[in-house]
PDB file of C-alpha atoms in Angstrom:
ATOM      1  CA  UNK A   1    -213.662 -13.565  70.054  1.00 53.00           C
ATOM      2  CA  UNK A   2    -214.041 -10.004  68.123  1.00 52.00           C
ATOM      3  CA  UNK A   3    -213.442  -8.822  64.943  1.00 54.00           C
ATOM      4  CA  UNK A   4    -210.974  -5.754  64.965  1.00 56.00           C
ATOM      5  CA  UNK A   5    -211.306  -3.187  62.218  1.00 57.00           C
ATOM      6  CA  UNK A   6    -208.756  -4.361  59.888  1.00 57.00           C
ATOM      7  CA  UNK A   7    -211.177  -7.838  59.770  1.00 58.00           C
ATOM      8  CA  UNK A   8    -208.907  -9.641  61.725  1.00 58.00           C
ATOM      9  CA  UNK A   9    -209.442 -11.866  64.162  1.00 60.00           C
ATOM     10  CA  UNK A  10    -209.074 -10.465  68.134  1.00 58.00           C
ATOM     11  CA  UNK A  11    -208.890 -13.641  70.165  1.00 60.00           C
ATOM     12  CA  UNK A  12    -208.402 -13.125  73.837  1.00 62.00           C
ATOM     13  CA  UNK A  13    -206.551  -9.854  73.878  1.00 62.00           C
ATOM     14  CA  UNK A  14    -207.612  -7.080  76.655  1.00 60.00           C
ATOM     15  CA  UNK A  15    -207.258  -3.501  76.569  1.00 58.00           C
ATOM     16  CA  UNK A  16    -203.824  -1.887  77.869  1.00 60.00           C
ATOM     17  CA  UNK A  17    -205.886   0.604  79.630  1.00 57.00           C
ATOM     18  CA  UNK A  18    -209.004   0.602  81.567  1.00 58.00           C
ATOM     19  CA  UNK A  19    -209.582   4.523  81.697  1.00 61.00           C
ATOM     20  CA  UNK A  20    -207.974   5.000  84.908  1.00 62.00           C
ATOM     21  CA  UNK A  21    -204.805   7.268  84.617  1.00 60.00           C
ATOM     22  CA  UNK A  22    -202.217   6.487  87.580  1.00 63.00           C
ATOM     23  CA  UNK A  23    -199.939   9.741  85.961  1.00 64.00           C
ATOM     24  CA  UNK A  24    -199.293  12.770  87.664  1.00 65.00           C
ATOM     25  CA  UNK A  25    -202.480  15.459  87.416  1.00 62.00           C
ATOM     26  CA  UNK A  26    -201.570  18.585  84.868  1.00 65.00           C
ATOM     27  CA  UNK A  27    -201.085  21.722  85.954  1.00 67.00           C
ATOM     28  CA  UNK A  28    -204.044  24.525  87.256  1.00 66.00           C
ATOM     29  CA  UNK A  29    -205.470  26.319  84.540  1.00 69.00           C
ATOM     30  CA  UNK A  30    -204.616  29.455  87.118  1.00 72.00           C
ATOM     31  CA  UNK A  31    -205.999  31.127  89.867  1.00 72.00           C
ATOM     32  CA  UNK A  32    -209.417  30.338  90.744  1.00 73.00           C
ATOM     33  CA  UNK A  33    -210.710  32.231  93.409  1.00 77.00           C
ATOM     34  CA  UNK A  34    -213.963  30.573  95.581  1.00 75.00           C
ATOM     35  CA  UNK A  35    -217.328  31.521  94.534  1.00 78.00           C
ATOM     36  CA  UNK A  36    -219.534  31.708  97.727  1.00 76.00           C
ATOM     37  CA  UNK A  37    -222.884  30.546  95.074  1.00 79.00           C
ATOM     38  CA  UNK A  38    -220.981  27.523  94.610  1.00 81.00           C
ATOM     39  CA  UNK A  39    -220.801  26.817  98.336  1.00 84.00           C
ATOM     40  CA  UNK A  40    -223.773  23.986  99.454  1.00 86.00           C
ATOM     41  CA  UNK A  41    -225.055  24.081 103.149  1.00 86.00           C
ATOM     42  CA  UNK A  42    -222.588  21.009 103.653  1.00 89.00           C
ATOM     43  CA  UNK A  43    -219.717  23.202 103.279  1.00 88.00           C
ATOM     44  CA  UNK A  44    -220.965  25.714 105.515  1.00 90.00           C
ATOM     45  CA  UNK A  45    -221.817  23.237 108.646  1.00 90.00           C
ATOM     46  CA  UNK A  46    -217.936  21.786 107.988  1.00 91.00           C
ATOM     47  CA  UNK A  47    -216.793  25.577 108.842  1.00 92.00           C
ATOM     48  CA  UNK A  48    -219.380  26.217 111.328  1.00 95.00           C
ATOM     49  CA  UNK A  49    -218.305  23.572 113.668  1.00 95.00           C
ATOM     50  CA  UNK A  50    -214.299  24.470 114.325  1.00 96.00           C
ATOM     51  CA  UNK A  51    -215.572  28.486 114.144  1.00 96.00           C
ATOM     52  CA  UNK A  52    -218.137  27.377 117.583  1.00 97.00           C
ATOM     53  CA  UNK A  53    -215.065  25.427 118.845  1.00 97.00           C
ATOM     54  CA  UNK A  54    -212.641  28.186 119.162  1.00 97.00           C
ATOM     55  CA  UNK A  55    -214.969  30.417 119.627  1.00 97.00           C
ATOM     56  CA  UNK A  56    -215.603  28.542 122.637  1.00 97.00           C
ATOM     57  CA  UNK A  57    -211.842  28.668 123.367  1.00 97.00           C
ATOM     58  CA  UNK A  58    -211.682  31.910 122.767  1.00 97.00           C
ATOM     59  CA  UNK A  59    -214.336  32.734 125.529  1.00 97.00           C
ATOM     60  CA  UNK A  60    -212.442  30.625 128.134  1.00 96.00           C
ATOM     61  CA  UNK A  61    -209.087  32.058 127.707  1.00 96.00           C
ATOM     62  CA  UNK A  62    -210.571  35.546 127.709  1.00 97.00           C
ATOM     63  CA  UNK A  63    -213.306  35.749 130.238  1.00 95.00           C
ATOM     64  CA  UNK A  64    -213.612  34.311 133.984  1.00 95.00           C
ATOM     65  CA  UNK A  65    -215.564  31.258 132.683  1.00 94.00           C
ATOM     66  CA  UNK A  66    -213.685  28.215 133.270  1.00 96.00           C
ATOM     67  CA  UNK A  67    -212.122  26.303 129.993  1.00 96.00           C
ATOM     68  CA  UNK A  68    -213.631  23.260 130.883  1.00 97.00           C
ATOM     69  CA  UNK A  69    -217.140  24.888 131.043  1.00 97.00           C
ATOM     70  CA  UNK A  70    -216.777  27.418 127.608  1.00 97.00           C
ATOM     71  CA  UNK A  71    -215.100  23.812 125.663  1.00 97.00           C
ATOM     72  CA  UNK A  72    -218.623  22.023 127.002  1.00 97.00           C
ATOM     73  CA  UNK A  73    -220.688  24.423 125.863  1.00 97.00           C
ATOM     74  CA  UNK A  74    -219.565  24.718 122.636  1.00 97.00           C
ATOM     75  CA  UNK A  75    -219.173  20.976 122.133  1.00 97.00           C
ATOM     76  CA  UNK A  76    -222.811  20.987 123.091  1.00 97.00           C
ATOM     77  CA  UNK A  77    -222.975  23.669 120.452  1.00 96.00           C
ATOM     78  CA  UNK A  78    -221.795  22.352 117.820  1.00 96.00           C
ATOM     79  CA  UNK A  79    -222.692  18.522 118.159  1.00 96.00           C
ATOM     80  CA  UNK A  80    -226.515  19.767 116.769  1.00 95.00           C
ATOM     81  CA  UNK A  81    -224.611  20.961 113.688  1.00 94.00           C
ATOM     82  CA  UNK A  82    -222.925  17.691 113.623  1.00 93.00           C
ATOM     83  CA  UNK A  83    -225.836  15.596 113.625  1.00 93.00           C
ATOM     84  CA  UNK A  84    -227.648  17.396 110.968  1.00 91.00           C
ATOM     85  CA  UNK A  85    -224.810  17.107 109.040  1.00 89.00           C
ATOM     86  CA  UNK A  86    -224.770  13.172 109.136  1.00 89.00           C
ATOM     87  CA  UNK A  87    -227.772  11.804 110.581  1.00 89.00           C
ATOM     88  CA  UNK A  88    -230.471  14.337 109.341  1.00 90.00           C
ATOM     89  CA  UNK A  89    -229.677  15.392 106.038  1.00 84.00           C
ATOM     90  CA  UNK A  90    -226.670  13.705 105.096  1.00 84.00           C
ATOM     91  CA  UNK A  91    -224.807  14.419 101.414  1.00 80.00           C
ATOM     92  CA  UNK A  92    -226.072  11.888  98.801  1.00 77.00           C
TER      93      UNK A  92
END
């Protein structure tokens, strides 16, 4: 039971809301262009892994080393990048 402001009596009503908005978002403010100080070492391993990838691509269509070979090297490449990213210092 609560007391509403009026001093009435509030017997078993609930909220029609619980903070959580299911409407559409509003509109950007404008352009906002990415600030590189904002950027966390998380966000650089995430582009540092597909960049050793094709890079790896890259270097098999280009050069006389078979794909196979260039694709397992830079898997082996980047898989250090990807454990650091989860195992050793994971986001909190």
């Amino acid at each position: 039971m609560s007391v509403t402001s009026g001093g009435g009596v509030n017997v078993g009503r609930q909220p029609r809301s619980n903070g959580f908005s299911t409407g559409r978002p509003g509109q950007p403010d404008g352009l906002h262009l990415l600030d590189p100080s904002e950027l966390s070492r998380y966000d650089f391993v995430l582009a540092l892994i597909p960049f050793v990838l094709m890079l790896a691509w890259v270097v098999g269509q280009v050069s006389s080393v078979p794909q196979w070979a260039a694709m397992a090297v830079g898997a082996l490449t980047a898989l250090p990048l990807l454990a650091d990213g989860l195992a050793v210092n994971p986001p909190a």
